[in-house]
Amino acid sequence: MRGFDKNDVPSVTVPRLALYLRKLRELNTRGVSRISSKDLAEMIDVNAAQIRKDLSYFGSAGTRGVGYEVEDLIEKITGWLGLDRTWNFIIIGAGLLGTALARYRGFGEQRFRLVAMFDSSATVIGARYGPEESDRVRSVRELDEFCRKESVDIAMVTVPAGEAESTVQRLAEAGVKAVLNFAPVKVHAPEGVLVRQVDLSSELMSLSFYLDKGQDER
Amino acid sequence: MRGFDKNDVPSVTVPRLALYLRKLRELNTRGVSRISSKDLAEMIDVNAAQIRKDLSYFGSAGTRGVGYEVEDLIEKITGWLGLDRTWNFIIIGAGLLGTALARYRGFGEQRFRLVAMFDSSATVIGARYGPEESDRVRSVRELDEFCRKESVDIAMVTVPAGEAESTVQRLAEAGVKAVLNFAPVKVHAPEGVLVRQVDLSSELMSLSFYLDKGQDER
DNA sequence: CCCTGTGAAAAAGTTCACAGCA
DNA sequence: TGCTGTGAACTTTTTCACAGGG
């Protein structure tokens, strides 16, 4: 029993909680122990009522007349987002992007742990991607077996566009419940699998639209 | 004079146009010359009325009773998004992610052209990042001068979190009008500069929320 | 008096449903 | 008849504004 129902939380609130959490952690390391919604709002360029409303979906988190205790709020949001445990992830596709992600320090801090990396190409299978001797790229053929043995929560997909759909299908069959897709195609999410898109070319096209718009207005 | 005003286009429509464009290009290479909003909608998992409404902000694009001509619509959306020209971009931060982006083939197809790469660390300045002999990482000290000589439209920022804010500030002073920020901090957008966030850890935290939610429901 | 928590209003975005043209 | 283009209804999200506790 908790004071809230996750289904009542608007989908737009979730990424904002991540944003608040990051700023709160920064404030905490800077020694700030208390903050008002107004001050936090100014720092991250959102509306103060937005912050208060977002937090209110989870129940009361602050003190009237005072504000929010930074450490306490960090702990609360961490719990709400399910970040008080470790999530295991794998990377499918050991190209440049996949390798860059594999070496990215910073997932660890957030308790996201890379447990394996897969590729279909013989030229990269066996290649070392991390500090441990055992951090070697595996064949995608081992995917099913690996997922059956080890608990895999999330998969990052960095395969070429043409292989993304079948890769996600395969991951779904192996029981992976969440996918972060970096391939420049919108993949169909299989039943019960959460798919999020990280879409570079789409971002660039948006920038292009607004840049072009700016030129019109001159 | 054009049949529409870009300010009337909802901000959510723009990334969807990019999505439509991608699927239309795929259909085109597959030889499909005509498509209805209904069929396109099914393929990319959105509502058909959504597509028609999105397109309607730019005026009429199809034929009643028939549908949309694929090639014609590709050309139209390309123009609306400002993709009928080449956009020059630079990358600031020659770490793993920056280098992966620099080598990514696929920007060229979209007429985005990498014209320089910068870093502040002596250990990477001068390193080759592309096929040309002249594709070498420059010192950030050269940034201003470079931007004055060459036209730079977009900057991708792949520096550490702590340097992102000052980097964007510096880019703004150098006259860069659009920034794609990969650093895990929300940077304040200087007046007249368009900043878009590509935020991995935020995406992961969102996945965490929904994964955790799924567990509750069992 | 200050700042949270929250109903209520406003704005933005999505979907429906149908008129109207090919 | 078939499918677009679009007002209108509906849903979601944001912002306002203020009651109420510290």
Tab-separated table of C-alpha atoms in Angstrom, chain A residues 54-186:
chain	number	residue	atom	x	y	z
A	54	ASP	CA	3.828	16.771	-10.460
A	55	LEU	CA	4.909	16.016	-6.907
A	56	SER	CA	1.338	16.058	-5.641
A	57	TYR	CA	0.430	12.958	-7.682
A	58	PHE	CA	2.568	11.023	-5.207
A	59	GLY	CA	1.203	12.685	-2.092
A	60	SER	CA	2.584	15.447	0.053
A	61	ALA	CA	6.338	16.000	-0.237
A	62	GLY	CA	7.018	19.450	1.220
A	63	THR	CA	6.177	21.756	4.074
A	64	ARG	CA	3.850	24.730	3.691
A	65	GLY	CA	5.552	28.018	4.267
A	66	VAL	CA	8.951	26.348	4.027
A	67	GLY	CA	9.554	24.326	0.879
A	68	TYR	CA	11.105	20.922	0.216
A	69	GLU	CA	13.951	19.203	2.062
A	70	VAL	CA	16.406	18.382	-0.712
A	71	GLU	CA	17.671	15.053	0.628
A	72	ASP	CA	14.215	13.884	1.558
A	73	LEU	CA	12.802	14.780	-1.850
A	74	ILE	CA	15.682	13.012	-3.623
A	75	GLU	CA	14.870	9.878	-1.669
A	76	LYS	CA	11.170	10.162	-2.443
A	77	ILE	CA	11.581	10.693	-6.191
A	78	THR	CA	14.171	7.907	-6.325
A	79	GLY	CA	11.585	5.577	-4.866
A	80	TRP	CA	8.754	6.785	-7.102
A	81	LEU	CA	10.849	6.206	-10.225
A	82	GLY	CA	11.905	2.745	-9.101
A	83	LEU	CA	15.540	3.829	-8.902
A	84	ASP	CA	16.125	2.306	-5.473
A	85	ARG	CA	17.192	-0.948	-7.062
A	86	THR	CA	19.618	-2.027	-9.762
A	87	TRP	CA	18.352	-2.552	-13.301
A	88	ASN	CA	20.319	-4.871	-15.583
A	89	PHE	CA	20.593	-3.927	-19.221
A	90	ILE	CA	22.126	-5.319	-22.396
A	91	ILE	CA	23.171	-3.643	-25.626
A	92	ILE	CA	22.346	-5.203	-29.001
A	93	GLY	CA	24.630	-3.897	-31.716
A	94	ALA	CA	28.322	-3.390	-31.031
A	95	GLY	CA	28.897	-0.634	-33.571
A	96	LEU	CA	30.307	2.759	-32.699
A	97	LEU	CA	27.210	3.953	-30.889
A	98	GLY	CA	26.752	0.701	-28.983
A	99	THR	CA	30.379	0.760	-27.917
A	100	ALA	CA	30.167	4.415	-26.889
A	101	LEU	CA	27.146	3.571	-24.743
A	102	ALA	CA	28.928	0.553	-23.262
A	103	ARG	CA	31.826	2.699	-22.133
A	104	TYR	CA	29.688	5.536	-20.892
A	105	ARG	CA	30.319	6.029	-17.191
A	106	GLY	CA	27.253	7.409	-15.532
A	107	PHE	CA	24.817	4.541	-15.874
A	108	GLY	CA	26.437	2.990	-12.855
A	109	GLU	CA	25.733	6.004	-10.697
A	110	GLN	CA	22.068	5.610	-11.583
A	111	ARG	CA	22.217	1.916	-10.769
A	112	PHE	CA	21.860	0.779	-14.355
A	113	ARG	CA	24.265	-2.093	-14.947
A	114	LEU	CA	25.442	-3.364	-18.327
A	115	VAL	CA	25.487	-7.160	-18.115
A	116	ALA	CA	26.141	-8.139	-21.735
A	117	MET	CA	26.569	-6.901	-25.265
A	118	PHE	CA	25.505	-8.711	-28.426
A	119	ASP	CA	26.135	-8.472	-32.151
A	120	SER	CA	25.502	-10.626	-35.200
A	121	SER	CA	28.741	-9.820	-37.011
A	122	ALA	CA	31.649	-12.243	-36.637
A	123	THR	CA	34.108	-9.362	-36.913
A	124	VAL	CA	33.065	-7.898	-33.556
A	125	ILE	CA	31.941	-10.980	-31.624
A	126	GLY	CA	34.527	-11.654	-28.945
A	127	ALA	CA	35.807	-8.070	-28.909
A	128	ARG	CA	36.398	-6.552	-25.495
A	129	TYR	CA	34.073	-3.643	-24.634
A	130	GLY	CA	34.670	-3.080	-20.929
A	131	PRO	CA	37.241	-3.220	-18.141
A	132	GLU	CA	36.697	-6.891	-17.244
A	133	GLU	CA	38.266	-9.762	-19.142
A	134	SER	CA	34.748	-11.223	-19.440
A	135	ASP	CA	33.320	-8.056	-21.032
A	136	ARG	CA	33.241	-9.473	-24.524
A	137	VAL	CA	30.695	-9.091	-27.296
A	138	ARG	CA	28.521	-12.200	-27.595
A	139	SER	CA	26.731	-13.622	-30.583
A	140	VAL	CA	23.039	-12.751	-30.798
A	141	ARG	CA	22.460	-16.503	-31.021
A	142	GLU	CA	23.231	-16.646	-27.300
A	143	LEU	CA	20.610	-14.016	-26.539
A	144	ASP	CA	17.765	-16.324	-25.564
A	145	GLU	CA	19.926	-18.532	-23.426
A	146	PHE	CA	21.526	-15.547	-21.708
A	147	CYS	CA	18.158	-13.960	-20.878
A	148	ARG	CA	16.934	-17.259	-19.452
A	149	LYS	CA	19.910	-17.486	-17.107
A	150	GLU	CA	20.453	-13.871	-16.125
A	151	SER	CA	17.820	-11.328	-15.333
A	152	VAL	CA	17.720	-8.711	-18.090
A	153	ASP	CA	15.432	-5.729	-17.532
A	154	ILE	CA	16.251	-3.373	-20.372
A	155	ALA	CA	17.799	-3.664	-23.841
A	156	MET	CA	19.395	-0.828	-25.779
A	157	VAL	CA	19.089	-1.442	-29.492
A	158	THR	CA	21.835	0.070	-31.657
A	159	VAL	CA	21.532	-2.147	-34.715
A	160	PRO	CA	21.021	-0.831	-38.276
A	161	ALA	CA	17.517	0.430	-39.087
A	162	GLY	CA	16.634	-2.624	-41.139
A	163	GLU	CA	17.278	-5.009	-38.264
A	164	ALA	CA	15.587	-3.054	-35.495
A	165	GLU	CA	12.107	-4.499	-35.875
A	166	SER	CA	13.228	-8.133	-35.819
A	167	THR	CA	15.655	-7.429	-32.979
A	168	VAL	CA	12.896	-6.004	-30.803
A	169	GLN	CA	10.709	-8.986	-31.688
A	170	ARG	CA	13.463	-11.296	-30.600
A	171	LEU	CA	14.025	-9.424	-27.372
A	172	ALA	CA	10.332	-9.654	-26.617
A	173	GLU	CA	10.440	-13.421	-27.117
A	174	ALA	CA	13.430	-13.615	-24.792
A	175	GLY	CA	11.327	-11.896	-22.135
A	176	VAL	CA	12.888	-8.426	-22.111
A	177	LYS	CA	10.243	-5.972	-20.953
A	178	ALA	CA	11.752	-2.595	-21.901
A	179	VAL	CA	13.657	-1.372	-24.932
A	180	LEU	CA	15.482	1.844	-25.698
A	181	ASN	CA	15.699	1.963	-29.481
A	182	PHE	CA	18.409	4.072	-31.118
A	183	ALA	CA	17.780	2.819	-34.647
A	184	PRO	CA	16.186	5.464	-36.873
A	185	VAL	CA	12.887	3.623	-37.314
A	186	LYS	CA	9.796	3.542	-35.188
